[in-house]
Coordinates of C-alpha atoms and ligand atoms in Angstrom, one line a residue:
Chain A
M846 CA -20.0 0.9 30.0
T847 CA -21.9 1.0 26.8
A848 CA -25.0 -1.0 26.1
S849 CA -24.3 -4.3 24.5
H850 CA -25.7 -4.6 20.9
D851 CA -26.8 -7.5 18.9
L852 CA -25.5 -7.5 15.4
A853 CA -26.3 -10.4 13.1
A854 CA -26.6 -11.5 9.5
R855 CA -29.5 -13.6 8.3
A856 CA -29.4 -15.6 5.1
L857 CA -27.3 -12.7 3.8
A858 CA -26.3 -12.6 0.0
V859 CA -24.2 -9.7 -1.1
G860 CA -22.2 -8.9 -4.2
Y861 CA -21.1 -6.3 -6.8
G862 CA -23.6 -5.8 -9.7
E863 CA -24.7 -9.1 -10.9
R864 CA -22.0 -11.0 -9.1
T865 CA -22.6 -12.5 -5.7
V866 CA -19.6 -12.7 -3.5
I867 CA -21.3 -14.0 -0.3
D868 CA -24.3 -16.3 -0.4
D869 CA -26.7 -17.3 2.3
L870 CA -24.5 -16.4 5.2
D871 CA -25.5 -16.4 8.9
L872 CA -23.5 -14.7 11.4
Q873 CA -24.2 -13.8 15.1
V874 CA -21.7 -11.3 16.5
P875 CA -21.4 -11.6 20.3
G876 CA -22.2 -8.4 22.0
G877 CA -19.4 -6.8 24.1
K878 CA -16.8 -9.2 22.8
M879 CA -14.0 -9.2 20.2
T880 CA -14.7 -11.1 17.1
A881 CA -12.0 -11.8 14.5
I882 CA -12.7 -12.7 10.8
V883 CA -10.0 -14.6 9.0
G884 CA -9.8 -16.0 5.6
A885 CA -7.7 -16.0 2.4
N886 CA -7.5 -13.0 0.1
A887 CA -10.8 -12.3 -1.9
C888 CA -12.9 -14.6 0.3
G889 CA -15.1 -11.8 1.0
K890 CA -14.3 -10.5 4.3
S891 CA -14.4 -6.8 3.4
T892 CA -17.6 -7.5 1.5
L893 CA -19.1 -8.9 4.7
L894 CA -18.0 -5.8 6.7
R895 CA -19.4 -3.5 4.0
A896 CA -22.7 -5.3 4.1
M897 CA -22.9 -5.1 7.9
S898 CA -22.2 -1.4 7.9
R899 CA -24.7 -1.1 5.0
L900 CA -22.2 0.2 2.6
L901 CA -23.6 -2.6 0.3
K902 CA -27.2 -3.5 0.1
P903 CA -28.0 -7.1 0.5
Q904 CA -29.2 -8.9 -2.7
R905 CA -31.1 -11.2 -0.2
G906 CA -31.4 -11.7 3.5
Q907 CA -30.8 -9.0 6.2
V908 CA -28.4 -7.5 8.5
L909 CA -29.9 -6.9 11.9
L910 CA -28.8 -4.5 14.7
D911 CA -30.8 -5.2 17.9
G912 CA -33.4 -6.9 15.8
R913 CA -33.7 -3.9 13.3
E914 CA -32.7 -4.2 9.6
V915 CA -29.7 -1.8 9.3
H916 CA -30.9 -0.8 5.9
S917 CA -34.1 0.7 7.3
M918 CA -32.4 2.7 10.0
R919 CA -31.5 6.4 9.6
S920 CA -27.9 6.9 8.4
K921 CA -26.9 9.1 11.4
E922 CA -28.6 7.0 14.0
L923 CA -26.8 3.9 12.6
A924 CA -23.5 5.9 12.6
R925 CA -23.9 6.7 16.3
T926 CA -24.0 3.1 17.1
L927 CA -21.9 1.4 14.5
G928 CA -18.5 2.6 13.3
L929 CA -16.5 1.3 10.4
L930 CA -12.8 1.6 9.6
P931 CA -12.3 0.5 6.0
Q932 CA -9.3 -1.2 4.5
S933 CA -8.0 1.8 2.8
P934 CA -9.2 5.2 3.9
L935 CA -8.0 8.3 2.3
A936 CA -6.5 11.4 4.1
P937 CA -6.5 14.7 2.2
E938 CA -3.1 16.2 1.9
G939 CA -2.2 18.4 4.8
I940 CA -4.9 17.5 7.2
T941 CA -3.8 17.5 10.8
V942 CA -4.4 14.7 13.4
A943 CA -6.8 16.8 15.4
D944 CA -8.9 17.8 12.3
L945 CA -9.0 14.2 11.1
V946 CA -10.0 12.8 14.5
G947 CA -12.6 15.6 14.9
R948 CA -14.3 14.4 11.7
G949 CA -15.2 11.3 13.6
R950 CA -17.7 13.4 15.4
H951 CA -19.9 13.9 12.3
P952 CA -22.8 11.7 13.3
H953 CA -23.1 13.5 16.7
Q954 CA -23.4 16.9 15.2
K955 CA -26.6 18.7 14.2
L956 CA -26.8 19.9 10.5
M957 CA -25.8 23.6 11.1
A958 CA -24.7 23.4 14.8
R959 CA -21.3 24.6 15.9
W960 CA -18.6 22.4 17.1
S961 CA -19.5 21.6 20.9
R962 CA -17.9 20.9 24.0
D963 CA -18.8 17.4 23.8
D964 CA -17.0 17.2 20.6
D965 CA -14.0 18.8 22.1
K966 CA -14.1 16.3 24.9
A967 CA -14.5 13.3 22.8
V968 CA -11.6 14.3 20.5
A969 CA -9.4 15.0 23.6
D970 CA -10.4 11.7 25.3
A971 CA -9.6 9.7 22.1
L972 CA -6.2 11.4 21.8
E973 CA -5.4 10.9 25.3
A974 CA -6.6 7.2 25.5
T975 CA -4.2 6.4 22.6
D976 CA -1.2 8.6 23.6
T977 CA -1.4 10.6 20.4
V978 CA -1.9 14.1 22.0
A979 CA 1.5 15.1 21.0
L980 CA 0.7 14.3 17.4
A981 CA -2.4 16.5 17.4
E982 CA -1.2 19.3 15.3
R983 CA 1.0 17.2 12.9
P984 CA -0.1 16.7 9.3
I985 CA -1.0 13.0 8.6
D986 CA 1.3 12.8 5.6
E987 CA 4.3 13.3 7.9
L988 CA 3.5 10.3 10.0
S989 CA 4.8 6.8 9.8
G990 CA 2.5 4.1 8.6
G991 CA 2.0 2.8 12.2
Q992 CA 1.2 6.3 13.5
R993 CA -1.2 6.8 10.8
Q994 CA -3.0 3.7 11.4
R995 CA -3.3 4.5 15.1
V996 CA -4.8 7.9 14.1
W997 CA -7.4 6.3 12.0
I998 CA -8.3 4.2 15.1
V999 CA -8.4 7.3 17.2
M1000 CA -10.9 8.8 14.6
A1001 CA -13.0 5.7 15.1
L1002 CA -12.8 6.2 18.8
A1003 CA -14.0 9.7 18.6
Q1004 CA -17.0 8.5 16.7
D1005 CA -17.8 6.8 20.0
T1006 CA -19.9 4.0 18.9
D1007 CA -20.8 0.8 20.8
V1008 CA -19.9 -1.4 17.8
L1009 CA -16.8 -0.9 15.8
L1010 CA -15.9 -2.8 12.6
L1011 CA -12.3 -2.7 11.5
D1012 CA -11.0 -4.0 8.2
E1013 CA -7.4 -5.2 8.6
P1014 CA -6.4 -2.6 11.3
T1015 CA -2.9 -4.1 11.7
T1016 CA -1.9 -4.6 8.1
F1017 CA 1.4 -2.8 7.1
L1018 CA 2.4 -2.6 10.7
D1019 CA 5.5 -4.1 12.3
V1020 CA 4.8 -6.7 15.0
A1021 CA 5.2 -4.3 17.9
H1022 CA 2.7 -1.9 16.4
Q1023 CA 0.3 -4.8 15.7
V1024 CA 0.4 -5.7 19.3
E1025 CA -0.1 -2.1 20.2
V1026 CA -3.1 -1.6 18.1
L1027 CA -4.7 -4.9 19.3
D1028 CA -4.0 -3.9 23.0
L1029 CA -5.6 -0.7 22.2
L1030 CA -8.7 -2.3 20.9
T1031 CA -8.7 -4.7 23.9
D1032 CA -8.7 -1.7 26.2
L1033 CA -11.6 -0.2 24.4
N1034 CA -13.5 -3.5 24.6
R1035 CA -12.8 -3.9 28.4
D1036 CA -13.2 -0.4 29.4
R1037 CA -16.2 0.7 27.3
G1038 CA -17.6 -2.6 26.6
T1039 CA -17.4 -1.9 22.8
T1040 CA -18.2 -4.8 20.5
I1041 CA -15.4 -5.2 18.1
V1042 CA -15.4 -7.0 14.8
M1043 CA -12.0 -7.0 13.0
V1044 CA -10.6 -8.6 9.9
L1045 CA -7.2 -9.9 10.6
H1046 CA -4.7 -11.8 8.5
D1047 CA -2.5 -13.1 11.4
L1048 CA -4.2 -16.2 12.6
N1049 CA -2.1 -16.2 15.8
M1050 CA -3.0 -12.6 16.7
A1051 CA -6.6 -13.4 16.0
A1052 CA -6.6 -16.4 18.2
R1053 CA -4.8 -14.5 21.0
Y1054 CA -6.9 -11.3 20.9
A1055 CA -10.3 -12.4 19.9
H1056 CA -13.0 -14.1 22.1
H1057 CA -14.8 -15.4 18.9
L1058 CA -13.1 -16.4 15.7
V1059 CA -14.9 -16.7 12.3
A1060 CA -13.1 -18.5 9.4
M1061 CA -14.4 -17.7 5.9
V1062 CA -13.9 -19.6 2.8
E1063 CA -15.1 -18.3 -0.5
G1064 CA -18.0 -16.3 0.9
R1065 CA -19.1 -18.9 3.4
I1066 CA -18.5 -19.2 7.0
H1067 CA -16.5 -22.4 7.3
A1068 CA -16.2 -22.4 11.2
S1069 CA -16.9 -20.0 14.1
G1070 CA -16.6 -20.3 17.8
T1071 CA -13.8 -19.8 20.3
P1072 CA -10.2 -19.7 19.0
A1073 CA -9.6 -23.1 20.7
D1074 CA -12.5 -24.7 18.9
V1075 CA -11.9 -23.1 15.5
L1076 CA -8.2 -23.0 15.1
N1077 CA -7.0 -26.4 14.2
A1078 CA -5.1 -28.1 11.4
Q1079 CA -8.3 -29.0 9.4
T1080 CA -9.5 -25.4 9.5
V1081 CA -6.1 -24.0 8.4
R1082 CA -6.2 -26.6 5.6
A1083 CA -9.7 -25.7 4.5
V1084 CA -9.1 -21.8 4.7
F1085 CA -5.7 -21.4 3.5
G1086 CA -5.0 -24.7 1.8
M1087 CA -1.9 -25.3 3.8
D1088 CA -0.7 -27.8 6.4
A1089 CA 0.0 -26.6 9.9
V1090 CA 0.8 -27.8 13.4
I1091 CA -1.2 -26.2 16.2
I1092 CA 0.4 -25.9 19.7
D1093 CA -0.5 -24.2 22.8
D1094 CA 0.8 -20.7 23.1
P1095 CA 2.9 -20.8 26.3
T1096 CA 2.2 -17.0 26.9
S1097 CA -1.6 -16.8 26.6
G1098 CA -2.8 -20.4 26.4
A1099 CA -4.5 -19.7 23.0
P1100 CA -3.8 -22.0 20.1
L1101 CA -0.7 -21.1 18.1
M1102 CA -0.4 -22.1 14.5
L1103 CA 2.9 -23.1 13.0
P1104 CA 2.7 -23.2 9.1
L1105 CA 4.2 -26.2 7.3
G1106 CA 5.7 -25.3 4.0
R1107 CA 7.8 -27.4 1.6
H1108 CA 11.1 -26.3 3.2
H1109 CA 12.7 -26.0 6.6
V1110 CA 10.3 -28.5 8.2
A1111 CA 12.2 -31.3 9.8
E1112 CA 10.0 -34.3 9.0
R1113 CA 9.2 -33.1 5.4
E1114 CA 12.7 -32.6 4.4
H1115 CA 13.8 -36.1 5.9
Chain B
M874 CA 6.6 6.3 18.3
S875 CA 7.3 10.0 19.1
A876 CA 7.5 11.3 22.5
V877 CA 4.2 11.8 24.2
I878 CA 3.4 14.8 26.3
S879 CA 0.4 13.9 28.3
A880 CA -1.1 17.2 29.4
P881 CA -4.8 16.7 30.1
G882 CA -7.0 18.6 27.7
S883 CA -4.0 19.9 25.8
S884 CA -5.7 18.9 22.4
V885 CA -8.7 21.1 23.3
V886 CA -6.4 24.1 23.7
V887 CA -4.7 23.2 20.3
R888 CA -8.1 23.2 18.7
R889 CA -9.1 26.5 20.1
R890 CA -5.8 28.1 19.1
S891 CA -6.1 26.9 15.5
T892 CA -9.6 28.2 15.4
R893 CA -8.2 31.7 16.4
V894 CA -5.6 31.5 13.8
R895 CA -8.2 30.7 11.1
A896 CA -10.4 33.5 12.2
L897 CA -7.5 36.0 12.1
W898 CA -6.7 35.0 8.6
L899 CA -10.3 35.5 7.6
V900 CA -10.4 38.9 9.2
A901 CA -7.1 39.8 7.6
A902 CA -8.5 38.8 4.2
I903 CA -11.6 40.8 4.6
V904 CA -9.5 43.9 5.6
V905 CA -7.4 43.4 2.3
L906 CA -10.6 43.0 0.3
V907 CA -12.0 46.3 1.7
G908 CA -8.7 48.0 0.8
L909 CA -8.7 46.6 -2.7
A910 CA -12.3 47.6 -3.1
C911 CA -11.5 51.2 -2.4
L912 CA -8.5 51.0 -4.7
S913 CA -10.7 49.6 -7.4
V914 CA -13.1 52.6 -7.1
A915 CA -10.2 55.1 -6.9
V916 CA -8.0 54.2 -9.8
G917 CA -8.5 53.6 -13.5
S918 CA -7.5 54.9 -16.8
R919 CA -8.9 58.3 -15.8
A920 CA -7.2 60.0 -13.0
V921 CA -9.7 61.5 -10.5
T922 CA -9.5 63.6 -7.4
W923 CA -10.5 62.8 -3.9
E924 CA -13.4 65.1 -4.1
E925 CA -14.7 63.4 -7.3
I926 CA -14.3 60.0 -5.6
G927 CA -16.4 61.1 -2.7
L928 CA -19.1 62.6 -4.9
G929 CA -19.1 59.8 -7.4
V930 CA -19.5 57.1 -4.9
T931 CA -22.4 58.9 -3.4
G932 CA -24.2 59.0 -6.8
H933 CA -23.1 62.4 -8.3
V934 CA -22.3 62.4 -12.0
D935 CA -21.7 66.1 -12.6
T936 CA -18.2 65.9 -14.0
I937 CA -16.5 63.2 -16.2
G938 CA -14.4 62.1 -13.2
Q939 CA -17.4 61.7 -10.9
A940 CA -19.1 59.6 -13.6
A941 CA -16.2 57.5 -14.0
V942 CA -16.0 56.8 -10.2
Y943 CA -19.8 56.1 -10.3
K944 CA -19.3 53.6 -12.9
R945 CA -16.5 51.8 -11.0
V946 CA -18.7 51.0 -8.0
P947 CA -21.0 48.3 -9.7
R948 CA -17.9 47.1 -11.4
T949 CA -16.1 46.6 -8.2
I950 CA -19.0 44.8 -6.7
L951 CA -19.2 42.6 -9.8
A952 CA -15.6 41.7 -9.4
I953 CA -16.0 40.7 -5.8
V954 CA -19.1 38.6 -6.2
V955 CA -17.9 36.9 -9.3
G956 CA -14.5 36.1 -7.7
A957 CA -16.2 34.8 -4.6
A958 CA -18.5 32.7 -6.7
L959 CA -15.8 31.1 -8.8
A960 CA -13.5 30.4 -6.0
V961 CA -16.2 28.7 -3.9
S962 CA -17.2 26.8 -6.9
G963 CA -13.7 25.5 -7.4
A964 CA -13.2 24.7 -3.7
V965 CA -16.5 22.6 -3.8
M966 CA -15.6 20.8 -7.1
Q967 CA -12.3 20.0 -5.7
G968 CA -14.0 18.6 -2.6
V969 CA -16.7 16.7 -4.5
T970 CA -14.2 14.9 -6.9
R971 CA -11.3 14.7 -4.4
N972 CA -9.4 16.2 -7.3
P973 CA -6.8 19.1 -6.8
L974 CA -7.2 20.1 -10.5
A975 CA -10.9 20.5 -10.4
D976 CA -12.1 24.0 -11.3
P977 CA -15.1 25.3 -13.2
G978 CA -12.8 26.3 -16.1
I979 CA -10.7 23.2 -16.3
L980 CA -13.7 20.8 -16.0
G981 CA -15.2 22.7 -19.0
V982 CA -18.2 23.8 -16.9
T983 CA -17.8 27.6 -17.7
M984 CA -17.5 26.8 -21.5
G985 CA -20.6 24.7 -21.1
A986 CA -22.3 27.7 -19.6
S987 CA -20.9 29.9 -22.3
L988 CA -22.1 27.7 -25.1
A989 CA -25.5 27.6 -23.7
V990 CA -25.7 31.4 -23.4
V991 CA -24.3 31.9 -26.9
T992 CA -26.8 29.5 -28.5
G993 CA -29.4 31.1 -26.6
I994 CA -28.4 34.6 -27.9
A995 CA -28.0 33.4 -31.5
W996 CA -30.9 31.0 -31.9
F997 CA -33.5 31.8 -29.3
G998 CA -33.2 35.6 -29.0
L999 CA -32.1 35.3 -25.4
F1000 CA -31.6 38.8 -24.1
S1001 CA -32.5 39.1 -20.3
V1002 CA -30.0 38.6 -17.6
Q1003 CA -32.4 36.2 -15.9
G1004 CA -32.4 34.2 -19.1
Y1005 CA -28.6 34.2 -19.4
I1006 CA -28.4 33.0 -15.8
W1007 CA -30.8 30.1 -16.1
T1008 CA -29.3 29.1 -19.4
A1009 CA -25.8 29.2 -18.1
I1010 CA -26.7 27.1 -15.0
V1011 CA -28.3 24.5 -17.2
G1012 CA -25.3 24.5 -19.6
A1013 CA -22.9 24.2 -16.7
G1014 CA -24.8 21.4 -15.0
V1015 CA -25.1 19.3 -18.3
T1016 CA -21.3 19.8 -18.9
A1017 CA -20.3 19.0 -15.3
V1018 CA -22.3 15.6 -15.5
A1019 CA -21.0 14.8 -19.0
V1020 CA -17.2 15.5 -18.1
Y1021 CA -17.5 13.6 -14.9
A1022 CA -19.0 10.7 -16.8
V1023 CA -16.3 10.7 -19.4
G1024 CA -13.5 11.2 -16.9
S1025 CA -14.8 8.2 -14.9
L1026 CA -14.6 5.8 -17.7
G1027 CA -11.9 3.1 -17.8
R1028 CA -9.9 1.7 -15.0
G1029 CA -9.3 3.6 -11.7
G1030 CA -12.4 5.9 -11.9
A1031 CA -12.1 9.7 -12.1
T1032 CA -8.5 10.4 -11.4
P1033 CA -7.3 14.0 -11.4
L1034 CA -5.6 13.9 -14.7
K1035 CA -8.3 11.9 -16.6
L1036 CA -10.9 14.4 -15.3
A1037 CA -8.7 17.3 -16.4
L1038 CA -8.1 15.8 -19.7
A1039 CA -11.8 15.2 -20.2
G1040 CA -12.4 18.8 -19.2
A1041 CA -9.8 20.2 -21.5
A1042 CA -11.1 18.1 -24.5
T1043 CA -14.7 19.1 -23.7
S1044 CA -13.6 22.9 -23.4
A1045 CA -11.9 22.7 -26.7
A1046 CA -14.8 21.1 -28.4
L1047 CA -17.2 23.6 -26.8
T1048 CA -15.0 26.5 -27.8
S1049 CA -15.2 25.4 -31.5
L1050 CA -18.9 24.9 -31.2
I1051 CA -19.3 28.5 -29.9
S1052 CA -17.3 29.8 -32.9
A1053 CA -19.5 27.7 -35.2
V1054 CA -22.6 29.2 -33.7
V1055 CA -21.4 32.8 -33.7
L1056 CA -19.5 33.0 -37.0
P1057 CA -22.5 33.1 -39.2
R1058 CA -24.0 35.7 -37.1
G1059 CA -22.2 38.9 -37.7
D1060 CA -24.9 40.9 -35.8
I1061 CA -23.9 39.2 -32.4
V1062 CA -20.2 38.7 -32.9
E1063 CA -19.4 41.8 -30.9
I1064 CA -21.7 41.1 -27.9
V1065 CA -20.4 37.5 -27.6
Q1066 CA -16.8 38.4 -28.1
S1067 CA -16.7 41.0 -25.3
W1068 CA -18.6 38.7 -23.0
Q1069 CA -16.5 35.7 -23.8
V1070 CA -13.2 37.1 -22.9
G1071 CA -14.4 37.6 -19.3
G1072 CA -15.0 40.9 -18.1
V1073 CA -16.5 43.0 -15.4
G1074 CA -16.1 46.4 -17.3
G1075 CA -19.6 47.2 -18.3
A1076 CA -21.2 46.3 -15.1
T1077 CA -24.4 48.0 -13.9
Y1078 CA -26.6 47.6 -10.8
E1079 CA -29.4 45.7 -12.7
P1080 CA -27.8 42.5 -13.6
L1081 CA -26.1 42.5 -10.2
A1082 CA -29.5 42.5 -8.5
T1083 CA -30.7 39.8 -10.8
V1084 CA -27.8 37.5 -10.1
A1085 CA -27.6 38.1 -6.4
P1086 CA -30.1 35.5 -5.2
F1087 CA -28.5 32.8 -7.3
L1088 CA -25.2 33.5 -5.8
V1089 CA -26.7 33.5 -2.4
V1090 CA -28.4 30.1 -2.9
G1091 CA -25.2 28.7 -4.5
F1092 CA -23.1 29.9 -1.6
V1093 CA -25.4 28.6 1.1
M1094 CA -25.8 25.2 -0.6
S1095 CA -21.9 25.0 -0.8
W1096 CA -21.3 26.0 2.7
G1097 CA -24.1 23.9 4.0
C1098 CA -22.5 20.9 2.5
S1099 CA -19.0 21.6 4.1
R1100 CA -19.3 19.0 6.7
W1101 CA -20.2 16.4 4.2
L1102 CA -17.4 17.5 2.1
N1103 CA -15.2 17.0 5.2
S1104 CA -16.3 13.5 5.5
M1105 CA -16.2 12.6 1.9
A1106 CA -12.6 13.7 1.8
L1107 CA -11.8 10.7 3.8
G1108 CA -13.1 8.3 1.2
D1109 CA -16.8 7.3 0.4
E1110 CA -16.6 4.4 2.7
V1111 CA -15.5 6.4 5.7
A1112 CA -18.1 9.0 4.9
A1113 CA -20.9 6.5 4.7
G1114 CA -19.6 5.1 7.9
L1115 CA -20.1 8.4 9.5
G1116 CA -23.6 8.7 8.4
V1117 CA -23.3 10.6 5.3
K1118 CA -25.5 9.7 2.3
V1119 CA -22.7 10.0 -0.2
A1120 CA -24.6 10.2 -3.4
G1121 CA -27.1 12.8 -2.2
A1122 CA -24.4 14.8 -0.5
R1123 CA -22.2 14.8 -3.6
A1124 CA -25.2 15.9 -5.9
C1125 CA -26.1 18.6 -3.5
A1126 CA -22.6 20.1 -3.2
A1127 CA -22.1 19.9 -7.0
L1128 CA -25.3 21.6 -7.7
G1129 CA -24.2 24.5 -5.4
A1130 CA -21.0 24.7 -7.3
V1131 CA -22.6 24.5 -10.7
I1132 CA -25.1 27.3 -9.7
L1133 CA -22.2 29.5 -8.7
A1134 CA -20.1 28.8 -11.8
G1135 CA -23.1 29.2 -14.1
A1136 CA -24.4 32.4 -12.5
A1137 CA -20.9 34.0 -12.4
T1138 CA -20.3 33.2 -16.1
A1139 CA -23.6 34.4 -17.0
V1140 CA -22.9 37.9 -15.8
A1141 CA -19.1 38.1 -16.3
G1142 CA -18.3 35.5 -19.1
P1143 CA -15.8 32.8 -18.5
I1144 CA -13.0 33.7 -16.1
A1145 CA -10.4 31.0 -15.8
F1146 CA -8.2 29.7 -13.0
V1147 CA -9.8 31.6 -10.1
G1148 CA -11.6 28.3 -8.9
L1149 CA -8.3 26.4 -9.3
V1150 CA -5.8 28.7 -7.7
V1151 CA -7.7 30.3 -4.7
P1152 CA -8.6 27.2 -2.8
H1153 CA -5.0 25.9 -3.1
V1154 CA -3.8 29.0 -1.5
C1155 CA -6.5 29.1 1.0
R1156 CA -5.7 25.5 2.2
L1157 CA -2.1 26.5 2.9
L1158 CA -3.5 29.3 5.3
V1159 CA -6.5 27.9 7.0
G1160 CA -6.3 24.1 6.3
V1161 CA -8.4 21.6 4.7
D1162 CA -11.6 22.0 6.9
H1163 CA -14.4 23.1 4.4
R1164 CA -16.3 25.0 7.0
W1165 CA -13.4 27.5 7.0
L1166 CA -12.1 26.8 3.5
I1167 CA -15.2 27.8 1.7
P1168 CA -15.8 31.3 3.3
F1169 CA -12.1 32.0 3.1
S1170 CA -11.9 31.1 -0.5
A1171 CA -14.9 33.5 -1.2
V1172 CA -13.0 36.4 0.3
V1173 CA -9.7 35.5 -1.4
G1174 CA -11.4 34.9 -4.7
A1175 CA -13.0 38.3 -4.5
C1176 CA -9.6 39.8 -3.7
L1177 CA -8.0 38.1 -6.7
V1178 CA -10.6 39.2 -9.3
T1179 CA -10.7 42.7 -8.0
T1180 CA -6.9 42.9 -8.2
A1181 CA -6.9 41.4 -11.7
D1182 CA -9.5 44.0 -12.8
V1183 CA -7.5 46.9 -11.2
V1184 CA -4.2 45.6 -12.8
G1185 CA -6.0 45.1 -16.1
R1186 CA -7.0 48.8 -16.0
L1187 CA -3.6 50.1 -15.3
I1188 CA -1.1 48.2 -17.3
A1189 CA -2.6 48.9 -20.7
Q1190 CA -3.7 52.6 -20.4
P1191 CA -5.6 54.0 -21.9
A1192 CA -7.1 50.6 -23.0
E1193 CA -8.1 47.9 -20.5
I1194 CA -7.2 44.2 -20.3
Q1195 CA -10.1 42.0 -19.4
V1196 CA -9.8 40.3 -15.9
G1197 CA -10.2 36.8 -17.7
I1198 CA -6.8 37.4 -19.4
V1199 CA -5.1 38.6 -16.2
T1200 CA -6.3 35.7 -14.1
A1201 CA -5.2 33.3 -16.9
I1202 CA -1.7 34.8 -16.7
V1203 CA -1.6 34.2 -13.0
G1204 CA -3.3 30.9 -12.9
A1205 CA -1.4 29.0 -15.6
P1206 CA 1.7 28.7 -13.7
V1207 CA 0.0 27.5 -10.6
F1208 CA -2.0 24.9 -12.6
I1209 CA 1.4 23.6 -14.0
A1210 CA 2.9 23.6 -10.5
I1211 CA -0.1 21.5 -9.1
V1212 CA 0.1 19.0 -12.0
R1213 CA 3.7 18.5 -11.4
R1214 CA 3.1 17.9 -7.8
T1215 CA 0.2 15.4 -8.2
K1216 CA 1.5 13.6 -11.2
V1217 CA 3.9 11.4 -9.0
R1218 CA 1.0 10.3 -7.0
E1219 CA -1.4 9.6 -9.7
L1220 CA 0.5 8.1 -12.7
Ligands
ATP404 N1 -15.8 -2.7 -5.5 C1 -15.8 -3.9 -6.0 N2 -16.4 -4.2 -7.2 C2 -16.4 -5.5 -7.7 N3 -15.9 -6.5 -7.2 C3 -15.3 -6.4 -6.0 C4 -15.3 -5.1 -5.2 N4 -14.6 -5.3 -4.2 C5 -14.3 -6.6 -4.1 N5 -14.8 -7.3 -5.2 C6 -14.5 -8.7 -5.4 O1 -15.3 -9.4 -4.4 C7 -14.5 -10.5 -3.9 C8 -14.3 -10.4 -2.4 O2 -13.5 -9.2 -2.1 P1 -13.3 -8.7 -0.7 O3 -12.7 -7.4 -0.8 O4 -14.4 -8.9 0.2 O5 -12.2 -9.8 -0.3 P2 -11.3 -9.8 1.2 O6 -11.7 -11.1 1.8 O7 -11.5 -8.7 1.9 O8 -9.9 -9.9 0.6 P3 -8.5 -9.3 1.1 O9 -8.0 -10.1 2.2 O10 -7.6 -9.3 -0.1 O11 -8.8 -7.9 1.6 C9 -13.1 -10.5 -4.7 O12 -13.3 -11.5 -5.7 C10 -13.2 -9.0 -5.4 O13 -12.6 -9.2 -6.5
MG405 MG1 -10.3 -6.9 2.4

């Protein structure tokens, strides 16, 4: 079990250059739980994750990890506690899965030290935990999109952090692989107590897998709380500008959102 | 999903095995280099006997043959260190810019170093090797920054082709500037010309000793940055998430590469394509891990330039073709092959 960490944003304002994307945002990430951030395109979800992993410097306000400003922490120290999987990472041509996963060990290695047994073990554990051992020597460019996404998560696992931020880990995956990735993250959360913050586009997946749901609108947090509290017709309207019906998911008990478009909806088409 | 064989610890075994394969390649490359070095001492436009080789290497200069052998030793050492420096410089530049076309020649860095040295010779009476080296490094650094800035303008940042174009344009401009500096100076035309084609022919021990510390510093900086380069290969965001201070790491690695390219150019003139070709070949053999790629590139780069020098001595007897010309003949087709492969991805 890992220590539970306290990650929070206080009166946070971030943006690019002169432009402010997020203004005056407060967020408390529950430790040891899974949090999902949802919101329309360009509402600032990635920007929020970048600020929390200090890729972006706040214009105002702070991001606190266990009460300390992340921007005042040493970068390796932070990287041993908090990991980030960005929306579009790059893989050099020809890199093998084992090599890529091994690079997740960077924050645990001394400047000139050799590859250690701990590193070997962390890489082996991460590959085994995710059933990717058989892929270890394959070049990344020969994998399917789903396998590749999995390998990136394996790299994040090898980094072995107590807090893991993931930007759209399920985008481009078919429904079976989406479920697989979210199950994997749930295992990680249950077995190691890892605090997980993930940006998801699928509201129903978010409601099912997250303990805590955060809905963003134009750089602000519109609503946050348990999925049952947050996911309702008003929230969907405010976040996506779309009507919806919410029912109980018979398989999980979580709320289930059914979108209402202009067509193929019985009462609307008369 | 592919079939999964869950043998416990098997990934550890895999990793060990690939380490052994890489070590074997490195040893093999070193053996080849030693062979080439011997060859480079033994053959040349003057045929010598085994006895003369033995005596010449140990410093005897009693016959013309011995003297020829004696002179080939520093020349061989120069070819080795210049090849290693240029190849490592290319590997690091490719890593720093995440650009398969990066190379001290293509990015215009060697021409920047050349212009600086030529200007120094023509206007400031530059004559010492030490002076050449410092001037070349400054010229290389300024050009590297300028080309990167120009190549990053516009949408999409510094894409491989934009950077290569910026480098080519800069190289062309610098080449004409060099002519403009040299033309009115009949007295230095010859020095500059022989230096500019890229050669190791006239090597002696003195400049070698002067350039050695620069090359050592450049190599240590480059190799020391290899884990940062490994992280940055995954994108700046991933690297930062792994605890790398990206801007500092990039500057440090680039400085190492610039020192190597500048110092090599100062002692041997601009030699093209070594920094481009060698890292690509090495990646095929030892993979994309910079901790291996950089030392391996050094050895293979040394092999390439030594071979080019030997070939240049043999094919045009009794004259010699400068190494810079031979490497360009080898490198140009490789450059085209790489452009054709990356074009699909980048345009
Ligand atoms: N590197 C950048 N430079 C300048 N502006 C940016 C940059 N990245 C994002 N933005 C802008 O910031 C705003 C928020 O972008 P962000 O990437 O956080 O959105 P998002 O919620 O993650 O969207 P998506 O669901 O499409 O990933 C957008 O208007 C975007 O144009
Ligand atoms: Mg995003």
